Amino acid sequence: MIILTSTLTGVLMAREVKSQNISETKVSLDLKNADLRKVFTQLEKQSGFRFYYDQEIGNMQGVTLKENTTLDVLLKKLADQKNLRFVQENSLIAVTKAPLPIPVPPGSIKGHILEFETNEPLPGASIRIVELNRGLSSDVKGAYHLENIAPGKYTLQVSFVSFTTENIPIEITSGNELTIDVKLKSSSNLKEVVVTALNMKRDITNTGYLVESLDGNDVNENKTPNIINALAGKIAGVDASNTSDGVAGSKRITIRGITSISGNNQPLWVVDGIPINSTPITNASANNGGIDFGDGLTGINPDDIASITVLKGNAAAALYGSRASTGVILITTKSGADVAKDKVRVDLSSTYTLDQAINYTNWQYEYGQGTAGQKPTTQQEALASAADWGGKLDGSPAVQFDGVSRPYVAQKNNMANFYRDGQTLTNAVSLSGNTGITNYRISASDLNNSDVVPNTSYNRDIFSLNSHSKFKKLTVNAVVNYTADDATNRQKIGGNFSNVNYTILNLPTNVNVLDLKPGVTSSGNELGLTSEGIPTNPYFVTNDMHEDDQRRRINASLEVQYDFTDWLYARGRVLEDYFDYNEMDYTPPGVIWSPKGGGLNQNEETNAEENYEFIVGTPTLSLAKKLKISAFVGGNVYNTLLQTSTITGTPFVLPGVYTVNNLSVKYPSTGYYQQRTNSIFGNIDLSWDQLYLNLTGRQDWFSTLPLNSNTLFYPGASLSYNIATKYLPGWVYSAKVRGSVAQVSGGASPYQLTQSYVLDPNTYNGVSLQSIGNTTVPSENLKPLLSTESEFGTDLSFLNDKVSLALTYYARKTTQDIVTTSVSIASGYSNAILNVGEMTNKGIESTIKVNVAKSSKFTWDITGLFSYNANDVVSLGNNISNLQLGQSKTGNAFIDVEKGYAYGQIEGYSYERNSAGQIIYGANGIPLVNSQLQKFGSGVYNKLGSLSNNFIWKSFNLDFLLDSKWGAKIFSEENSLAVANGLSTLTLPGRQNGLVGNGVNAAGAPNNVLVTPANLNNYYASVASVTQNFVYDASFIKLREVALGYTLPQKLTVKTPFSRLNLSLVGRNLLILYKRTPNMDPESNTTSDNAQGLQATVYPPTRNIGLSLKASL
Amino acid sequence: MKNIKSLTVLCGLFAVLSILATSCTKDFQSINTSPNSVIKPTLSLVLPDIELTLLDNAYYTNITVLGQIMDQFSSYSADFTTLAIGSNPEYHFNYQYGTPIKNLVDFVNQTQGQPALINYNSIGRILKVYAFQSVTDLYGDIPYFNAADGYITGNLQPTYDPQSKIYADMFTELQNAANNFDVTQTLAQNDIVYNGNITNWKKFAYSLMLRLALRIEKVDPVNSAKWANVAYSSGLMQSNADNFVVYYKPNTYYATTANGQCTPFVYYSTWKLAAPLVDYLKSNNDPRIYIYSVLPNGDTVAAHQLGLPPNTPANLVPLPITSYSVSPATTLAQYSAPFIHLSYSQVQLMLSELSLKGIITGLGVNDAVSFYNNGVNAAMNELSIYGGNYTITQGSINTYIQKHQLNTAIADTALSQINTQYWVETQYNFYEQFSNWRRSGYPVLNQSNYVIPRRLMYPVAENNINAAGVAAAVKDQGPDLTSTRVWWDK
């Protein structure tokens, strides 16, 4: 018998199944407002079943049915419509009015809500059955009891202010009472797990040092090709600077100031546990310029980043050993862990960015090219000098570089005419999945950039694969990354002849850059701007000179962990970072400054770094009631091998064939640099209630140091305490104090211990030539350097966690620093490597986060960062008072390390002045320059501040970041040259009638010597050589990032194949709100090396506006 | 219990790892040894390298600075009047210490006290004097006794020594080195100048001694005369075959195998021969003119040659720049141009002046005339190093000498004649030319509108990183200016 009803469950109940099955019987009805009798009559005809019903049922009206289905479905509908009950008995169907539903006995649930750690009851917690929207609060004993729940599967949601919310699946069965105790974790005590040194996961709440993390969204919403740019203003104490070396050029980042006097001061980058070599291939030097070939950090795909953790201090990074003395930046890439079991997710992201060159220059537009106040009248004169010491721009004809007469008028649009809008298109796709045992993520991304300089471009493809598997006691994690970087025509910057940026900035006022097109004459030779071809015609540079480079990089890691017992595990890791770099550039025949026929350079570099690591440890064990311990010991072998091969040659034999084989003279050279560090280390974590103690120790053996002094042990200890809530006033939500002290050591570069002799790659009439290979004095007595840091801080949270504050003070001292210092060339060497130097960095870092509003419709968060670092060079060793880090091309500015001063002093010359401060003029009326070097302040920022605001309103989000840096100076070679070339507005006085400088002569009488317009260039040459005139305060406030996003609401996405769809409009470097540097962006350091504070002509600053689309399938 | 077990395991493992890590450092020494270099030099390979690198890239200090001062080159685009600061004036200082002097100090050190290597040692000491002299003559007081010792003694900020003491030591060094040669010991191999010939090296040492002696004639006449006589009596260069010439390779790249002498004319269109040189050659019907001067269109006709007036601003250059003469790419302005460091001709001209002044015992005015004639004759003959096309016939040399007899009647005229010949002969060796001009005052240079430098300034970096050294030099010799005179230039 089958009974069909319209009761709650509405299920089909089968008592007997005969050959004739109502679920297999097809029926078709099309009735409007019929009575039931008519319905049943038709059904009897079609189905062969017979219906039994009484008069009342037969007369029931208003049946409307249009169905073509099986009988059981149709009867179910009828049952629902008319509240009937059908009972099948063989081919008979009895129809009755449905009785009242049979009540199913309900179930109930009860339990206690407890604090996770202490098992204390939590009164007032909210308990809800989500599906029924029924709930209550726990009582004073933390107990709850919910009755009268219909049987079924539900979600029990337990929440409490400042605790984590738990969602527990429950099944209520009829008549039974379920008992469920729920333990809530305090969200201030929330185990926020971060990846720290050696890829070990730690609970951030019990670290005795500062660890700060960023979510992947913080760096990939507003994408830039180099990850360093995306870090600007986002973590306190991290100075990410925007050197203007082009999109694919190297960038500089330092953490807590400068650690090493002359060594690398940039942090170690670790991606998924793999240390990445981020050393620039070559750095364009401040004085000679050249090409910046990038630093390899462009090989990190922002879309792959799940989180970034910055280990700032020694204590945090000590387990990384020697390379951590400058801090560590850990990147964890996304995995498939967040994908539900047996599901696959596809994420798509596409970003288009427009880069606009910004013109900050405000030159004089009153006087044009020429000499002695006269415009050029012949081509030879025009070619003789590109400086603007000519006549008043009066629109009359004036001869230019190509012999053509053009109106003598100002050309103000040269920058706009030459640069184009740069464009970057980034597309990324990833596939993530989870089988339960293994989760994986495969991603591919493609970046396509065209630079603001014509014909300059950069492409990058990244493929990555990671998988994390857990088979009972065995855990296997594997990561492989492949990056292909291709750059074309990276431009020369700084003081190079062929720096197009220099040329554009320094064109004669009346020369239109477009007249230099196409860069060549009809004979194919360079169309020169000057007779010596310096600077090179910019169109010749972009069209005829060539550079291209390719970097192929593989990072891989394999991590295997085996848990032998519940008290012992072992982990082994093999990490590899390998890249192969090929670069070729040539200068074709026809360039004016190299009439011999151009030349070609070809460089190849392979770099391999391996780490083999083995760890044995014990997970957290209880020693006593509240005393817990965990520990591990391990060892690591670090090995690097760099091999280089360079061929340089000139001139070309056949025209138009730009290969090494076509060079008539070749100069090859090769290099081979290997180093190894063996290490052992140990780590112990002890906790007593909320008091945590971490002890670390590491010993390194360096291959690069003498055998008798190649090792050092360095310890670290940190302590933290989470103050129990009962000791805190009500408005304080949580409080933690922490402190640590730790040491980190460091080695040297290879082959710096003894003098050696090298053979010249070329022979002389069959005779090999040998000479001393060192230009740096080797030292047989090198010892490891030592950096000791202590750090104290507190993490506070107020007003129910709406306001939080992290405050840290640190003091770091670097001693017996391994310094490569410029020494007197009369020693035979230009540098020496010495264990000298002591430097201290003391500073504070603070992060304030305020949640202004938080509701389902509107959220507003403000984050403010501030840090201050005081650097002091305490000692540079015996008899050394200063070291030189760099110098300007103009030769009048140096970056020095001076004992007793902050790192990186800009030094140079000032006017010769008398005791009253008046400028002294020579007999020719030209100001005298004091040849004593003076210090004008450090080129390193000491105060960093930023303010970010994040708003979420419904489906929109708006983020903006104000970034500012203070306390650094910068010497502007650009402004100095603009004075020397008569381009600066400072050179306007005296153009018509000459000028008399304000000051005194050598005898002390007022200067009254008139400098005539014909001699004005010499007057201003002297002004230009005074370094002090061009040292500016480099402080700034910038609107660094703006992002406006819209995420398609859930109810709309369900109609699309996407589970998530987000569209963002992003902007970067949109505005400078405050600066003190005329004609330039204060963030225009030429190089990313330690010589900060020198600006030469570099790539123009750009404003970046982009559109980004992210989707998940 | 398991706590104790786990801690025991960890401690045990730590001990094992310590032992492993320590024992695995055995190959560290070989890891930290570059496969591209050796610790011990091979003297026979170092010597030719030193000989080739004695000359810096001739373009920088030599041509752009000194060549212009000496009225031999002119360019309106090179910074001529502002010799105070810049990389070109300091190039010679930086290069000499960083390359030949460093290698020479080491070379002498490597061969010191080893009788079997005495001939290498002596050559090293002679060349060391040569290198130091070119630096001290230009800059004055310089690091000498402790120079280029950065590795051997660790002296990174060498003191500046007074030029007087440097000269005193250089004389004895030359004498001792020359005396020490020993034919019974190994002769220098791969010596690309004298092929290890001891006699030649001795002649070079004494010829160099003669140059040094003449240099100090004003400031220290006693020692000047003493050493000039020692040099003369010990044996000087006897012919052009004794010249100290380094031949460079054609079509080569960079300093070790090319000398940069071609740079101004091959690379820069604004470099020209200066008018005083071209005018002198033309007005004296000098047969060397076609070897020295050519128009950019290849025209070597003497009458067509035209020099660019020195120190002329671009807008005042009267004719198109292509109208002015340059050095021929087939002779002086070629990649493989040989460089004459010291010549028989110079020795003869020096002897002529010394004889005229009666400084060499037993020589007088008549000797001065024959020395002068020999010197001029040798100066013309030595140009055959550029090939057969540049061999000047004896007839035209004789005619020239006939018309340019040394006027011994008027001492000043004779001195002017001798030193003007020296000025012509030392073309491209402006280090020597500038020093001899400062000493002798001849020829009178036709420079206007600026003060002719008497020395070059120290590298700016030295002021910065060896401030105490520079301060001592300033105290001894005067302010670090181009107008300050070096010790012997009083």
mmCIF file of N, CA and C in Angstrom, chain B residues 381-432:
data_model
loop_
_atom_site.group_PDB
_atom_site.id
_atom_site.type_symbol
_atom_site.label_atom_id
_atom_site.label_comp_id
_atom_site.label_asym_id
_atom_site.label_seq_id
_atom_site.Cartn_x
_atom_site.Cartn_y
_atom_site.Cartn_z
ATOM 1 N N ASN B 381 114.921 59.756 -37.138
ATOM 2 C CA ASN B 381 115.077 58.341 -37.494
ATOM 3 C C ASN B 381 114.134 57.420 -36.728
ATOM 4 N N GLU B 382 113.871 57.808 -35.483
ATOM 5 C CA GLU B 382 113.088 56.883 -34.647
ATOM 6 C C GLU B 382 111.662 56.718 -35.169
ATOM 7 N N LEU B 383 111.221 57.642 -36.040
ATOM 8 C CA LEU B 383 109.855 57.564 -36.552
ATOM 9 C C LEU B 383 109.673 56.391 -37.505
ATOM 10 N N SER B 384 110.774 55.745 -37.883
ATOM 11 C CA SER B 384 110.627 54.560 -38.729
ATOM 12 C C SER B 384 109.925 53.421 -38.005
ATOM 13 N N ILE B 385 109.702 53.595 -36.686
ATOM 14 C CA ILE B 385 108.901 52.580 -35.984
ATOM 15 C C ILE B 385 107.495 52.503 -36.555
ATOM 16 N N TYR B 386 107.073 53.537 -37.302
ATOM 17 C CA TYR B 386 105.733 53.497 -37.902
ATOM 18 C C TYR B 386 105.739 52.812 -39.260
ATOM 19 N N GLY B 387 106.899 52.311 -39.674
ATOM 20 C CA GLY B 387 106.947 51.576 -40.929
ATOM 21 C C GLY B 387 107.778 52.293 -41.971
ATOM 22 N N GLY B 388 108.036 51.576 -43.063
ATOM 23 C CA GLY B 388 108.915 52.062 -44.112
ATOM 24 C C GLY B 388 108.494 53.391 -44.704
ATOM 25 N N ASN B 389 107.171 53.613 -44.769
ATOM 26 C CA ASN B 389 106.693 54.868 -45.348
ATOM 27 C C ASN B 389 107.096 56.073 -44.520
ATOM 28 N N TYR B 390 107.502 55.803 -43.307
ATOM 29 C CA TYR B 390 107.791 56.915 -42.399
ATOM 30 C C TYR B 390 109.269 56.989 -42.044
ATOM 31 N N THR B 391 110.075 56.472 -42.965
ATOM 32 C CA THR B 391 111.517 56.627 -42.802
ATOM 33 C C THR B 391 111.926 57.908 -43.507
ATOM 34 N N ILE B 392 112.460 58.828 -42.732
ATOM 35 C CA ILE B 392 112.858 60.127 -43.307
ATOM 36 C C ILE B 392 114.275 59.968 -43.864
ATOM 37 N N THR B 393 114.461 60.426 -45.083
ATOM 38 C CA THR B 393 115.767 60.221 -45.714
ATOM 39 C C THR B 393 116.841 61.015 -44.975
ATOM 40 N N GLN B 394 118.022 60.435 -44.970
ATOM 41 C CA GLN B 394 119.148 61.084 -44.285
ATOM 42 C C GLN B 394 119.401 62.456 -44.889
ATOM 43 N N GLY B 395 119.146 62.558 -46.206
ATOM 44 C CA GLY B 395 119.356 63.834 -46.875
ATOM 45 C C GLY B 395 118.494 64.927 -46.301
ATOM 46 N N SER B 396 117.214 64.649 -46.141
ATOM 47 C CA SER B 396 116.354 65.712 -45.627
ATOM 48 C C SER B 396 116.644 66.004 -44.164
ATOM 49 N N ILE B 397 117.103 64.941 -43.429
ATOM 50 C CA ILE B 397 117.489 65.201 -42.031
ATOM 51 C C ILE B 397 118.687 66.149 -42.004
ATOM 52 N N ASN B 398 119.650 65.834 -42.856
ATOM 53 C CA ASN B 398 120.855 66.675 -42.891
ATOM 54 C C ASN B 398 120.511 68.107 -43.253
ATOM 55 N N THR B 399 119.627 68.250 -44.242
ATOM 56 C CA THR B 399 119.228 69.603 -44.662
ATOM 57 C C THR B 399 118.618 70.354 -43.489
ATOM 58 N N TYR B 400 117.745 69.630 -42.785
ATOM 59 C CA TYR B 400 117.070 70.253 -41.638
ATOM 60 C C TYR B 400 118.095 70.696 -40.596
ATOM 61 N N ILE B 401 119.036 69.771 -40.280
ATOM 62 C CA ILE B 401 120.023 70.095 -39.241
ATOM 63 C C ILE B 401 120.883 71.283 -39.685
ATOM 64 N N GLN B 402 121.205 71.242 -40.989
ATOM 65 C CA GLN B 402 121.993 72.336 -41.554
ATOM 66 C C GLN B 402 121.341 73.688 -41.307
ATOM 67 N N LYS B 403 120.021 73.695 -41.476
ATOM 68 C CA LYS B 403 119.293 74.958 -41.345
ATOM 69 C C LYS B 403 118.935 75.294 -39.908
ATOM 70 N N HIS B 404 119.180 74.328 -39.003
ATOM 71 C CA HIS B 404 118.830 74.584 -37.605
ATOM 72 C C HIS B 404 120.017 74.308 -36.710
ATOM 73 N N GLN B 405 121.132 74.990 -37.037
ATOM 74 C CA GLN B 405 122.349 74.818 -36.252
ATOM 75 C C GLN B 405 122.136 75.348 -34.838
ATOM 76 N N LEU B 406 122.704 74.626 -33.887
ATOM 77 C CA LEU B 406 122.599 75.083 -32.501
ATOM 78 C C LEU B 406 123.381 76.377 -32.332
ATOM 79 N N ASN B 407 122.698 77.383 -31.842
ATOM 80 C CA ASN B 407 123.336 78.693 -31.658
ATOM 81 C C ASN B 407 123.953 78.748 -30.277
ATOM 82 N N THR B 408 125.192 78.253 -30.174
ATOM 83 C CA THR B 408 125.837 78.177 -28.870
ATOM 84 C C THR B 408 126.286 79.542 -28.388
ATOM 85 N N ALA B 409 126.249 80.530 -29.282
ATOM 86 C CA ALA B 409 126.692 81.858 -28.898
ATOM 87 C C ALA B 409 125.747 82.471 -27.875
ATOM 88 N N ILE B 410 124.479 82.209 -28.060
ATOM 89 C CA ILE B 410 123.504 82.763 -27.118
ATOM 90 C C ILE B 410 122.907 81.590 -26.338
ATOM 91 N N ALA B 411 123.222 81.519 -25.065
ATOM 92 C CA ALA B 411 122.830 80.359 -24.272
ATOM 93 C C ALA B 411 121.324 80.144 -24.297
ATOM 94 N N ASP B 412 120.578 81.248 -24.112
ATOM 95 C CA ASP B 412 119.122 81.100 -24.070
ATOM 96 C C ASP B 412 118.573 80.548 -25.373
ATOM 97 N N THR B 413 119.137 81.010 -26.472
ATOM 98 C CA THR B 413 118.687 80.526 -27.773
ATOM 99 C C THR B 413 118.970 79.041 -27.901
ATOM 100 N N ALA B 414 120.188 78.663 -27.500
ATOM 101 C CA ALA B 414 120.560 77.254 -27.587
ATOM 102 C C ALA B 414 119.638 76.404 -26.732
ATOM 103 N N LEU B 415 119.367 76.874 -25.486
ATOM 104 C CA LEU B 415 118.483 76.116 -24.604
ATOM 105 C C LEU B 415 117.093 76.002 -25.202
ATOM 106 N N SER B 416 116.655 77.098 -25.812
ATOM 107 C CA SER B 416 115.347 77.078 -26.445
ATOM 108 C C SER B 416 115.324 76.070 -27.582
ATOM 109 N N GLN B 417 116.416 76.071 -28.390
ATOM 110 C CA GLN B 417 116.486 75.129 -29.521
ATOM 111 C C GLN B 417 116.462 73.682 -29.044
ATOM 112 N N ILE B 418 117.286 73.416 -28.030
ATOM 113 C CA ILE B 418 117.374 72.034 -27.530
ATOM 114 C C ILE B 418 116.023 71.574 -27.014
ATOM 115 N N ASN B 419 115.430 72.418 -26.169
ATOM 116 C CA ASN B 419 114.198 71.977 -25.506
ATOM 117 C C ASN B 419 112.986 72.040 -26.420
ATOM 118 N N THR B 420 113.076 72.863 -27.477
ATOM 119 C CA THR B 420 111.991 72.844 -28.450
ATOM 120 C C THR B 420 112.063 71.542 -29.259
ATOM 121 N N GLN B 421 113.288 71.117 -29.574
ATOM 122 C CA GLN B 421 113.440 69.818 -30.226
ATOM 123 C C GLN B 421 112.900 68.709 -29.327
ATOM 124 N N TYR B 422 113.171 68.846 -28.036
ATOM 125 C CA TYR B 422 112.677 67.876 -27.056
ATOM 126 C C TYR B 422 111.143 67.874 -27.075
ATOM 127 N N TRP B 423 110.563 69.073 -27.212
ATOM 128 C CA TRP B 423 109.103 69.253 -27.232
ATOM 129 C C TRP B 423 108.494 68.554 -28.448
ATOM 130 N N VAL B 424 109.209 68.650 -29.588
ATOM 131 C CA VAL B 424 108.696 68.005 -30.794
ATOM 132 C C VAL B 424 108.879 66.482 -30.685
ATOM 133 N N GLU B 425 110.030 66.080 -30.155
ATOM 134 C CA GLU B 425 110.332 64.648 -30.107
ATOM 135 C C GLU B 425 109.408 63.901 -29.154
ATOM 136 N N THR B 426 109.022 64.528 -28.056
ATOM 137 C CA THR B 426 108.239 63.829 -27.039
ATOM 138 C C THR B 426 106.736 63.892 -27.322
ATOM 139 N N GLN B 427 106.373 64.026 -28.595
ATOM 140 C CA GLN B 427 104.945 64.087 -28.864
ATOM 141 C C GLN B 427 104.265 62.821 -28.364
ATOM 142 N N TYR B 428 103.165 63.009 -27.706
ATOM 143 C CA TYR B 428 102.361 61.956 -27.056
ATOM 144 C C TYR B 428 102.937 61.493 -25.725
ATOM 145 N N ASN B 429 104.209 61.834 -25.435
ATOM 146 C CA ASN B 429 104.696 61.566 -24.075
ATOM 147 C C ASN B 429 104.659 62.894 -23.331
ATOM 148 N N PHE B 430 103.428 63.341 -23.076
ATOM 149 C CA PHE B 430 103.271 64.668 -22.501
ATOM 150 C C PHE B 430 103.634 64.702 -21.024
ATOM 151 N N TYR B 431 103.678 63.547 -20.381
ATOM 152 C CA TYR B 431 104.136 63.509 -18.984
ATOM 153 C C TYR B 431 105.548 64.100 -18.934
ATOM 154 N N GLU B 432 106.393 63.567 -19.822
ATOM 155 C CA GLU B 432 107.786 64.005 -19.867
ATOM 156 C C GLU B 432 107.897 65.421 -20.430
#
